Coordinates of C-alpha atoms and ligand atoms in Angstrom, one line a residue:
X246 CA 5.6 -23.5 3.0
X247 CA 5.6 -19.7 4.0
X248 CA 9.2 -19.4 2.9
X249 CA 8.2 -20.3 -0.7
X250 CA 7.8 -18.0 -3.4
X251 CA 3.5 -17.6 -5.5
X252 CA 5.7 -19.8 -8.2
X253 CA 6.5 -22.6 -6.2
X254 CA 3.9 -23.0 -3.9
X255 CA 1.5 -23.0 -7.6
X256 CA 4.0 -25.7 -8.3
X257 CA 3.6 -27.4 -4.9
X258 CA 0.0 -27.3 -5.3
X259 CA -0.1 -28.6 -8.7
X260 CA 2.8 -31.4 -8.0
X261 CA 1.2 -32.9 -4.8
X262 CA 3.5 -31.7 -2.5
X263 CA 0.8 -30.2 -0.3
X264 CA -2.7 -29.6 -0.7
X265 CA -4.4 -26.0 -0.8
X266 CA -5.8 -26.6 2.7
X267 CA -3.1 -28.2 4.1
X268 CA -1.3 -24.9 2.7
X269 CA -4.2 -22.7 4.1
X270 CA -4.2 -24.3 7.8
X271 CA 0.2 -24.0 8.0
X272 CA -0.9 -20.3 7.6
X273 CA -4.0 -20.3 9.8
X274 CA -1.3 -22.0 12.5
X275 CA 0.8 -19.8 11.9
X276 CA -1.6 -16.8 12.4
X277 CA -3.2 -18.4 15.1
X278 CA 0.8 -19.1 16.8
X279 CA 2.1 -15.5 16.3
X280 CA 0.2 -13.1 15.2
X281 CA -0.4 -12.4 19.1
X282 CA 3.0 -10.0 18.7
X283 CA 2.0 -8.5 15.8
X284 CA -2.0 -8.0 15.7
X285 CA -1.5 -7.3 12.0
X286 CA -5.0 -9.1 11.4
X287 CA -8.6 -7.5 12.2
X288 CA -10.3 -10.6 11.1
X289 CA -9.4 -13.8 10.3
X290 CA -12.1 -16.0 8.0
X291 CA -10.8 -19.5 8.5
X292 CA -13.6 -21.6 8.0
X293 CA -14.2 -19.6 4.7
X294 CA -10.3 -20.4 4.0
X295 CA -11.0 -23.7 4.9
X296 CA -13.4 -23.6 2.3
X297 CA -11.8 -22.0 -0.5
X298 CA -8.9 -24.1 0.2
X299 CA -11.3 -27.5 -0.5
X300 CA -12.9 -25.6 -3.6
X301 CA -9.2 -25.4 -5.0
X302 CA -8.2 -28.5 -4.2
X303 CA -11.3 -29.9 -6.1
X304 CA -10.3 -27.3 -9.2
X305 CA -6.8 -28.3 -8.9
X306 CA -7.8 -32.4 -9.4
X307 CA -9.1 -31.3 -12.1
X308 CA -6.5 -30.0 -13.8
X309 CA -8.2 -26.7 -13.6
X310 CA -7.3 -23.4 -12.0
X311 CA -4.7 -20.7 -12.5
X312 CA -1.3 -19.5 -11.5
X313 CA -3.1 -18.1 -7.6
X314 CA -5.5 -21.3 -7.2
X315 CA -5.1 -22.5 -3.7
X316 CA -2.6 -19.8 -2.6
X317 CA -3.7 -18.2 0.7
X318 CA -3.5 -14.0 0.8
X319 CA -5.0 -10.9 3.0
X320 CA -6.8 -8.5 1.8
X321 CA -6.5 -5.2 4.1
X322 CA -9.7 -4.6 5.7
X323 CA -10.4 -1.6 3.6
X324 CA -12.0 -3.7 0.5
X325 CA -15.3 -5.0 0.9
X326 CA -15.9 -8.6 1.2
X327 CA -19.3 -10.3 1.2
X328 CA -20.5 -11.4 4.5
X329 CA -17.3 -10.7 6.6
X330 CA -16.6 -7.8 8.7
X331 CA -15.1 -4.6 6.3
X332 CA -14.1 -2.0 9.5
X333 CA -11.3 0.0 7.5
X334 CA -9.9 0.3 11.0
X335 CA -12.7 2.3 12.5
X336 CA -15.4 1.6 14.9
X337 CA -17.5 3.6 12.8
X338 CA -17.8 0.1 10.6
X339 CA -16.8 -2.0 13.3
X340 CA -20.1 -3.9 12.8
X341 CA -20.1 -3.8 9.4
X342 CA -20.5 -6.8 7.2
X343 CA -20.2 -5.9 3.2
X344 CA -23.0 -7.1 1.4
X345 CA -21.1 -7.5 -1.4
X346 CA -17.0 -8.2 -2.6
X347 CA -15.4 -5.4 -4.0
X348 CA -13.9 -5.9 -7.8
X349 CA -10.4 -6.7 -6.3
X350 CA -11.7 -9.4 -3.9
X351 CA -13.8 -10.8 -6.9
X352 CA -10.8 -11.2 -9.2
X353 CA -8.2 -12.5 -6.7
X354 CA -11.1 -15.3 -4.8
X355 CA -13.8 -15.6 -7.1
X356 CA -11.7 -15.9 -10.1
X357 CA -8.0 -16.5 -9.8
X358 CA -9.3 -18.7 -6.7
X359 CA -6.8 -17.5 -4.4
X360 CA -7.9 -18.3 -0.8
X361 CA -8.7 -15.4 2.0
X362 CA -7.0 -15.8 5.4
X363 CA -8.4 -12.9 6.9
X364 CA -8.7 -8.9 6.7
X365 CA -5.5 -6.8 8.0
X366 CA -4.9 -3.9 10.8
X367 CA -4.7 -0.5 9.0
X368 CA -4.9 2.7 10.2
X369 CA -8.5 4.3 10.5
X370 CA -10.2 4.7 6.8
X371 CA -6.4 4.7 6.0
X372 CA -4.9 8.0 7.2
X373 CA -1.8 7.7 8.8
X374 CA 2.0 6.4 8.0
X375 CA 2.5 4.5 10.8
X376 CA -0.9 2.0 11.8
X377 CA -1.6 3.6 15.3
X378 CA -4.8 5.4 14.4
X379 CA -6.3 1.7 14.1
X380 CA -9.7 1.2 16.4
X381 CA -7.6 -2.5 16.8
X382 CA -4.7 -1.0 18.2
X383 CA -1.1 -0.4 16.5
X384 CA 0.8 -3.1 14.6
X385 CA 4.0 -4.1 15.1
X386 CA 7.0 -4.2 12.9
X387 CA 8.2 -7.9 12.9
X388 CA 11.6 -6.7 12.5
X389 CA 11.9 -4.7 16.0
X390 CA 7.7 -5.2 17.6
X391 CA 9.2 -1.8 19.2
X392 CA 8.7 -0.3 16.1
X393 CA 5.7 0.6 13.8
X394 CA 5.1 -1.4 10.6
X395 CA 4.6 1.8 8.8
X396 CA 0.6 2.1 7.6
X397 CA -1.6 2.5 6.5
X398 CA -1.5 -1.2 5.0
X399 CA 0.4 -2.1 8.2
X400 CA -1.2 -5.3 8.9
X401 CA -1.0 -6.4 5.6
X402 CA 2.9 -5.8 5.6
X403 CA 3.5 -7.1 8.6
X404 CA 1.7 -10.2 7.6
X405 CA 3.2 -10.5 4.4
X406 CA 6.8 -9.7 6.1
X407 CA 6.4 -12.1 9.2
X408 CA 5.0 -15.0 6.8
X409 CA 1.5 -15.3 8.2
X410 CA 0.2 -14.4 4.0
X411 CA 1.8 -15.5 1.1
X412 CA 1.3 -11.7 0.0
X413 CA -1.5 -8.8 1.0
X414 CA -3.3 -6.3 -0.5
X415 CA -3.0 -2.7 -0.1
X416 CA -4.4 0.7 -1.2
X417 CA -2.3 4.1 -1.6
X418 CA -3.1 7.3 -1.8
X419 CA 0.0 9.0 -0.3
X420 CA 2.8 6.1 0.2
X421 CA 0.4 3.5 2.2
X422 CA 1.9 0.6 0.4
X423 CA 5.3 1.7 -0.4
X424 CA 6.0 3.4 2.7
X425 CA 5.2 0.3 5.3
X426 CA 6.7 -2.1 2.2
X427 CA 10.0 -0.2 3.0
X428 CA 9.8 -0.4 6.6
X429 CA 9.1 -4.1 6.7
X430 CA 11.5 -4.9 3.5
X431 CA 9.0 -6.3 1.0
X432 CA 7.9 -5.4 -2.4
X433 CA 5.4 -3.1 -2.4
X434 CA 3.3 -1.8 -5.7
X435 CA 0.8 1.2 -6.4
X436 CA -0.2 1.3 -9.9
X437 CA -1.2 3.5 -12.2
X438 CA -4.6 5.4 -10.9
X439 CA -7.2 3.9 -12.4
X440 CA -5.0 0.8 -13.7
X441 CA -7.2 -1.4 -10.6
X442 CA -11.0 -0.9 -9.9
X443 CA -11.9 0.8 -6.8
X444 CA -15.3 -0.4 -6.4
X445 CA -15.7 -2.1 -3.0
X446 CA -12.4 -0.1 -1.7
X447 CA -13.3 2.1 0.8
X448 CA -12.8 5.5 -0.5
X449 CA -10.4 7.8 1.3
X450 CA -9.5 10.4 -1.1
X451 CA -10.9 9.6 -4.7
X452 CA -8.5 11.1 -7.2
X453 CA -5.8 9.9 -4.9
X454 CA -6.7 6.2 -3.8
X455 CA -5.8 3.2 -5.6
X456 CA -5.4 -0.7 -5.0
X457 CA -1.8 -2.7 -4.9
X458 CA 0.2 -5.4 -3.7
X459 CA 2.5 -6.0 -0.7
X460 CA 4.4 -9.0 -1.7
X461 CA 8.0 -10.7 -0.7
X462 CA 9.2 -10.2 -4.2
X463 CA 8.8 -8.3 -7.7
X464 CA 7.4 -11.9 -9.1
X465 CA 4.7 -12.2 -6.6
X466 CA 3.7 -8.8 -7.1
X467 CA 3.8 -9.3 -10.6
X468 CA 1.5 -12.3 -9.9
X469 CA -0.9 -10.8 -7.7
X470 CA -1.3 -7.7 -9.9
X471 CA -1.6 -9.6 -12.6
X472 CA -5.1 -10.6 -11.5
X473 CA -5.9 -7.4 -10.1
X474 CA -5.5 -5.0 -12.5
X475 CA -8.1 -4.5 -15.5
X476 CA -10.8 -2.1 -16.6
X477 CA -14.3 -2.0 -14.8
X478 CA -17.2 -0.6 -15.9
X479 CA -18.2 -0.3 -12.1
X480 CA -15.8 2.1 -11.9
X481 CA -15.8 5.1 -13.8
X482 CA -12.3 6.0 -13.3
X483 CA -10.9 3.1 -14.3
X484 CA -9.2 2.8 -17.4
X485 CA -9.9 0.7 -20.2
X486 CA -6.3 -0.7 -21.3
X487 CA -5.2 -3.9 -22.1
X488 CA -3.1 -5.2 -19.0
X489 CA 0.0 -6.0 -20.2
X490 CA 1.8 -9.4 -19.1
X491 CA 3.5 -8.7 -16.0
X492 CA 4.6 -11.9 -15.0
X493 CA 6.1 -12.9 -19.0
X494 CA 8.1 -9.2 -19.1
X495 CA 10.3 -10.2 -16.3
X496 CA 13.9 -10.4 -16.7
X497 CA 13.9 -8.8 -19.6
X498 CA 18.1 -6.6 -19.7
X499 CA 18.1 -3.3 -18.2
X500 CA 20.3 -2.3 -21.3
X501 CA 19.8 1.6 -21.9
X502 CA 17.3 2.1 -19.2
X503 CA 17.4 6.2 -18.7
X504 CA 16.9 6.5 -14.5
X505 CA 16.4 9.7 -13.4
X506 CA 18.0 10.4 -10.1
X507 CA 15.9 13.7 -9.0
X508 CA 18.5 16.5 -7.2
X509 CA 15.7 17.0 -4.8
X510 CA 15.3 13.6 -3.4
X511 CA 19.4 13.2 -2.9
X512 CA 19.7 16.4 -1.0
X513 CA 22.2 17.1 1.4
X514 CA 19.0 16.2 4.5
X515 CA 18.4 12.9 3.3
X516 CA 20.3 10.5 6.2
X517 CA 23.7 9.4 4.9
X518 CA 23.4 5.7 5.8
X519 CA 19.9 5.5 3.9
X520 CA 21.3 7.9 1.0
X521 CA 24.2 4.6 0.8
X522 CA 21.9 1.7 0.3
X523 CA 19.6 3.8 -2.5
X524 CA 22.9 4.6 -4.3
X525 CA 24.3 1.5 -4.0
X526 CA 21.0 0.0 -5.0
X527 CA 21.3 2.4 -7.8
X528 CA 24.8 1.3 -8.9
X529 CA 23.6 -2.5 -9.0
X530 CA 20.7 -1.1 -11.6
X531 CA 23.6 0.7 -13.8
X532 CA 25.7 -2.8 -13.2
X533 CA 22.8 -4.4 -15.0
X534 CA 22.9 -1.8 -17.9
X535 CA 20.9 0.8 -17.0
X536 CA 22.0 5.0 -17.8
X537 CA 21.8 6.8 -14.5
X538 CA 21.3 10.8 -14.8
X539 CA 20.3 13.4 -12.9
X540 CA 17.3 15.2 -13.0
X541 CA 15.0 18.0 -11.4
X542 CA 11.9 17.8 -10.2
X543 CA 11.5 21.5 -9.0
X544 CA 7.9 21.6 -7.5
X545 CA 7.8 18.2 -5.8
X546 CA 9.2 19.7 -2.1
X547 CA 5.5 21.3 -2.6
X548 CA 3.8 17.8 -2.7
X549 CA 2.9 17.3 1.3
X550 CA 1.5 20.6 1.4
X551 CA 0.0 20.2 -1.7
X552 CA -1.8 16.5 -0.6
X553 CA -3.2 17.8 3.0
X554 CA -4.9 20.1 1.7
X555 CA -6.8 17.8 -1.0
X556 CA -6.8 14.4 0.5
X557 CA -8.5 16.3 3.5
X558 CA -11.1 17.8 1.4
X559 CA -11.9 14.9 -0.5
X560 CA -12.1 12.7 2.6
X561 CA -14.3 15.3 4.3
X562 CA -16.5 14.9 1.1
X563 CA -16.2 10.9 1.5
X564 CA -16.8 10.7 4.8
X565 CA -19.9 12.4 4.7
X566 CA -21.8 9.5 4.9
X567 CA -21.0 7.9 7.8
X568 CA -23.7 9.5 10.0
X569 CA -25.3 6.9 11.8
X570 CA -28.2 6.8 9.4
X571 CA -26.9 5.7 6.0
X572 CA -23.4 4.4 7.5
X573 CA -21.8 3.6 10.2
X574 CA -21.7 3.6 14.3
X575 CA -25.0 5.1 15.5
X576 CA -25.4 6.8 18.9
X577 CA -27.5 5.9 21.8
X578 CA -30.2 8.5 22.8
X579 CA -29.5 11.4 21.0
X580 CA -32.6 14.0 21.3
X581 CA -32.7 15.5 18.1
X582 CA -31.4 14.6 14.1
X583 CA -28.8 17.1 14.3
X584 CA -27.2 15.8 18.1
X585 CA -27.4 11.8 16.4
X586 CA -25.6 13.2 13.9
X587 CA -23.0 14.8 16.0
X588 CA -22.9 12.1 18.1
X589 CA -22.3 9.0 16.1
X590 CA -19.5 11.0 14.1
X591 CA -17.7 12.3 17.6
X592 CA -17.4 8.3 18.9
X593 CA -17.0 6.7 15.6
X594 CA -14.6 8.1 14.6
X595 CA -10.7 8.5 16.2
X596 CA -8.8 11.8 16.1
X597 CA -6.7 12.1 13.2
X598 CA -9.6 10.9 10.8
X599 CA -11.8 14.3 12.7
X600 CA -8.6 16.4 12.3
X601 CA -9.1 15.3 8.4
X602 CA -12.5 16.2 8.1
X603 CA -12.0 19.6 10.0
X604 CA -9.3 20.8 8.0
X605 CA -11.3 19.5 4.6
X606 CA -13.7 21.3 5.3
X607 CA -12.4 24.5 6.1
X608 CA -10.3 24.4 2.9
X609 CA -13.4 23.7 0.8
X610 CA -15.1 26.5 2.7
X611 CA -16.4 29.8 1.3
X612 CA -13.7 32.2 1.5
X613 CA -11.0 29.7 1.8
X614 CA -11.9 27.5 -1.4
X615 CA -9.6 30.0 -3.9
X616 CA -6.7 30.3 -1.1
X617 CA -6.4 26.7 -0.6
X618 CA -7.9 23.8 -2.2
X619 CA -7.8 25.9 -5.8
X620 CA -3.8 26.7 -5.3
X621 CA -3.4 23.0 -3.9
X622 CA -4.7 22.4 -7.2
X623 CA -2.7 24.4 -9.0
X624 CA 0.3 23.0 -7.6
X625 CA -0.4 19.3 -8.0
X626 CA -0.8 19.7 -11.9
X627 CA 2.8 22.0 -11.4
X628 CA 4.1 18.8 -9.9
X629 CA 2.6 16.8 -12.8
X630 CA 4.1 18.7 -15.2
X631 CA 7.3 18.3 -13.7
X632 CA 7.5 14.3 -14.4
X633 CA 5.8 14.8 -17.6
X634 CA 8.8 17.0 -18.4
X635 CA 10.6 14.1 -16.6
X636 CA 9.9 11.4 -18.5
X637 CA 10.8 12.7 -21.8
X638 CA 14.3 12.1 -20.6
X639 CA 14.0 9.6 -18.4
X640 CA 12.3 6.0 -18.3
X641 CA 12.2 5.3 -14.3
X642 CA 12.7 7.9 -11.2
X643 CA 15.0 6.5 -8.6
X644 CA 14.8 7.6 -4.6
X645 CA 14.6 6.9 -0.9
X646 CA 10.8 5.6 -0.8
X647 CA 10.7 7.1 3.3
X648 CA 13.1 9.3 5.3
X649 CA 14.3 6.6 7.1
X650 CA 13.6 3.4 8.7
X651 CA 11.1 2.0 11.3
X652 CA 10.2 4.4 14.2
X653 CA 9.2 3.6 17.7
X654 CA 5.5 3.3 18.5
X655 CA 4.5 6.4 19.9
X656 CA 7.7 8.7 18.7
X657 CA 5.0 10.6 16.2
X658 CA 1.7 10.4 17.3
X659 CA 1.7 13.7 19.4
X660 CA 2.9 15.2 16.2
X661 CA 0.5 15.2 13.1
X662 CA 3.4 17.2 10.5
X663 CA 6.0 14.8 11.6
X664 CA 3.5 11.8 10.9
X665 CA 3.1 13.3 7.7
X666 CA 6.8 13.8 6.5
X667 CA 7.0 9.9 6.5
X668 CA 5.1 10.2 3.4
X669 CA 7.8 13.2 1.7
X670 CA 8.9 11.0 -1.0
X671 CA 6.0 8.6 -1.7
X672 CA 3.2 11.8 -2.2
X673 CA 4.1 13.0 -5.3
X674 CA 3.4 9.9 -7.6
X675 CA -0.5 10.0 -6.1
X676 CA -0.9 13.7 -7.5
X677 CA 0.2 13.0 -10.9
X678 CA -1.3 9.6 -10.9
X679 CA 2.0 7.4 -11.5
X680 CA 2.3 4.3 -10.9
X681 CA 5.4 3.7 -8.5
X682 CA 7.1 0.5 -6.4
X683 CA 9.2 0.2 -3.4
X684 CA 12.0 -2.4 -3.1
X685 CA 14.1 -3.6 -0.1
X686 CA 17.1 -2.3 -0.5
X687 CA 19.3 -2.8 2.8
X688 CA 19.6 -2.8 6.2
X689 CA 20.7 0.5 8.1
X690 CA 20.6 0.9 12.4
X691 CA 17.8 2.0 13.7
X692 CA 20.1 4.9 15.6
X693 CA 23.4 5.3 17.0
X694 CA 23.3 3.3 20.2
X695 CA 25.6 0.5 20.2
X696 CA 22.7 -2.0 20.4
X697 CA 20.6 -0.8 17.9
X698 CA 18.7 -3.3 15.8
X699 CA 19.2 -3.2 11.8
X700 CA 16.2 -2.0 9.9
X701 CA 14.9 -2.3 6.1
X702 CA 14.6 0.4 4.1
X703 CA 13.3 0.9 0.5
X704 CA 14.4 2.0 -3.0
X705 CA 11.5 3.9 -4.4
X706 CA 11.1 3.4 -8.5
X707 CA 8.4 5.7 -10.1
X708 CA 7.8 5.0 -13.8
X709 CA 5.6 6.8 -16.5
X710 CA 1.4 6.1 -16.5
X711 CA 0.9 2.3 -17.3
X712 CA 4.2 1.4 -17.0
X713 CA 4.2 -1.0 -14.3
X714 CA 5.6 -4.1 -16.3
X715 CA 8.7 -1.9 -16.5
X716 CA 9.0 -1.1 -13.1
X717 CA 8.1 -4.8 -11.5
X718 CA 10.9 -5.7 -14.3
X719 CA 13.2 -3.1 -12.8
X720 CA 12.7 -4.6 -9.0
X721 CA 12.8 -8.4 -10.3
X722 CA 16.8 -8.0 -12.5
X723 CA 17.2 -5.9 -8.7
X724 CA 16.5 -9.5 -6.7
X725 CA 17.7 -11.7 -9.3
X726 CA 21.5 -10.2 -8.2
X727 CA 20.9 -8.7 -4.6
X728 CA 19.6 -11.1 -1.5
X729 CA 17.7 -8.5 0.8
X730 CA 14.3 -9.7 -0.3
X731 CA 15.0 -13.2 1.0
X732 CA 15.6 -11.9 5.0
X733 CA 13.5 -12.7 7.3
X734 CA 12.9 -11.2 10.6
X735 CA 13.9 -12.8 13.4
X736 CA 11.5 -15.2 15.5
X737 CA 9.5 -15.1 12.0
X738 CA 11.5 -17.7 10.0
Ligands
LIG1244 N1 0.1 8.7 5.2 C1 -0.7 9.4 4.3 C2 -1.9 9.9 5.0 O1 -2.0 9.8 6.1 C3 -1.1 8.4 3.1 C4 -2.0 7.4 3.6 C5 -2.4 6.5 2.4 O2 -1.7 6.4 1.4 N2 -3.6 5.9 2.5 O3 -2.8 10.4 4.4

């Protein structure tokens, strides 16, 4: 049952073939079996599956329910959901339980009746590439477990990738669905900002953040997203658009599609056996009709730059509130307001997510506001120009989605700008607000030693505001002629 596809297993559930909770407890098995080599969930809610799962199965007797009824997903344990723990990876909220489900949670359980398995490993309040900032420990790729996932949503991808959800949620703000989609060889999907509500998610960095889906293929996605995505008056920044119909646009003929292959993400840097599978990948989208052409994107080598400087300072601005008296982990015994406060930030919370809030608020900092986070504004709406000029000759913008595959646990963590390069590709569609997917597109080796284990990597498809239809249409035609997205990893099966 974890081999088949949101379709079928809607079909399997509606046909008899299995119930919803027979469905949710092959997962929870499976969780409960291997999840042990992976620790790619926080929390997992069975007796609330358990429950769903006999809610769906009563809906589905009826007749009743929709295309997710029954079908058991994660939700990354950055969106709050009533009664069950919401740590976004720190022990800052390690104790605490959401009094309420945040608008994504609503739509997928409450309303499409998909069931909850549990709340996936990311890395702390979702800064980081690779899942080792966690307060739960790293996550490991189920392709090598030597090997990060990729983050932050690395528990949900290596869920979704080593079968133990039928897909996951996932938020981005810099590549943290695409970038651990590619490293795990799923589908992974960050929409338009403001195309899913953010109330409930955990806010990182606001103009940045938004909700997605990591999913085994373009047609789950499409499913998942399909629920997801809608205006909601609970949050101001989200727009209010008709959705279009994902699901029904797929397979429609790439004939005449104008992709845009940017000079800067082909240079002569990128690593030659990844730079093969994104052309080739490329070449099977041209096969299918598509026009490719070459274009330039000439600010975007200023878009990691450009993001530390205003993720930081809106995360410094977020974080503000976890002080041990409105929020969050509170001190033992402090002597005074101030020292509490000093306190319960200095254990709550780990190192990179301090590093954050330091260099935030320095470079929102009298003296240092104009030299900083005013040019780093300057520059994002430089980059933003440059697709807007893009996409007046272009319909989708092909790439790499990260520098290369999987890394070993550990090879970055002593170095915070080479952590941060991960995300060189992926950045750029959160400052202009694009919505953008990542596809498997091929296996490379991990290095050059003779026993080196093959690794996914990702093509990374960015598409014009609200045109995610397009793009989950580009990925599906993609998988209807290639096989990657059907691999599994090893010991995973
Ligand atoms: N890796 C990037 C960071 O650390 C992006 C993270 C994300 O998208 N949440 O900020």
């Amino acid at each position: 049952m974890h081999r088949l596809t949101i379709k079928e297993l809607s079909a399997g559930l509606r046909a008899k073939k299995f119930s919803a909770r027979e469905l949710t407890q092959h997962f929870l098995d499976r969780i409960a079996r291997l999840d042990s080599r992976l620790n790619a969930y926080i929390t997992v809610t069975a007796e609330q599956a358990l429950a769903q799962a006999q809610a769906a199965d009563a809906q589905l007797a009826r007749g009743a329910g929709g295309p997710l009824t029954g079908v058991p997903i994660a939700q990354k344990d950055i969106f709050c959901t009533r009664g069950v723990r919401t740590s976004c990876g720190s022990k800052m909220l390690d104790s605490f339980i959401a009094p309420y489900d945040a608008t994504v949670v609503r739509n997928l359980h409450q309303t499409a009746g998909a069931t909850l398995l549990g709340k996936t490993n990311m890395d702390e309040f979702a800064m980081g590439s690779s899942n080792e900032t966690s307060f739960y420990g790293p996550v490991k790729n189920p392709w090598d477990p030597s090997r990060v996932p990729g983050g932050s949503s690395g528990g949900s991808a290596a869920a979704v990738a080593a079968g133990l959800a039928a897909a996951a949620t996932g938020t981005d703000t810099g590549g943290s669905i695409r970038q651990p989609a590619a490293l795990t060889n799923l589908t992974g999907v960050k929409p338009t900002y403001g195309r899913v509500s953010r109330y409930g998610m955990i806010a990182f960095a606001s103009s940045l953040d938004q909700a997605g889906v990591l999913a085994r293929s373009a047609a789950d996605a499409a499913c998942l997203l399909q629920t997801m995505a809608g205006f909601d008056p609970l949050d101001s920044t989200s727009v209010e658009r008709p959705v279009e119909d994902y699901v029904a646009q797929l397979g429609a003929p790439l004939d005449g599609l104008r992709i845009g292959l940017p000079k800067e993400y082909f240079s002569a840097d990128l690593e030659p056996r990844l730079a093969q599978c994104v052309r080739q990948a490329v070449d099977e989208l041209e096969r299918l009709g598509a026009r490719l052409r070459e274009i330039n994107l000439p600010n975007v080598g200023l878009s990691v730059p450009a993001y530390y400087v205003v993720a930081p300072a809106e995360a410094s601005s977020n974080l503000s509130r976890y002080d041990g008296v409105r929020f969050g982990h509170r001190a033992e015994g402090a002597a005074s307001l101030e020292a509490l406060y000093k306190r319960s930030r200095g254990e709550g919370f780990g190192a990179e997510v301090q590093r954050r809030i330091m260099v935030g608020t320095y470079v929102l900092s009298h003296g240092y506001y104009d030299a900083y986070y005013l040019k780093a504004q300057r520059v994002r709406r430089l980059i933003s120009e440059d697709f807007r000029q893009a996409f007046t000759e272009v319909d989708v913008i092909a790439g790499p989605t990260a520098p290369g595959p999987a890394f070993a646990l550990g090879a970055k963590t002593s170095d915070p700008v080479a952590m941060y390069l991960n995300d060189l590709y992926t950045i750029a569609a959160n400052l202009a607000g694009l919505p953008a997917l990542s596809v498997g597109c091929g296996f490379i080796a991990a290095d050059d030693t003779p026993a080196a284990p093959a690794l996914p990597v990702g093509l990374h498809l960015i598409g014009d505001h609200f045109s995610e239809a397009r793009l989950l249409n580009v990925a599906h035609r993609y998988q209807q002629v290639t096989d990657w997205h059907t691999r599994r990893p090893a010991g995973f099966e």
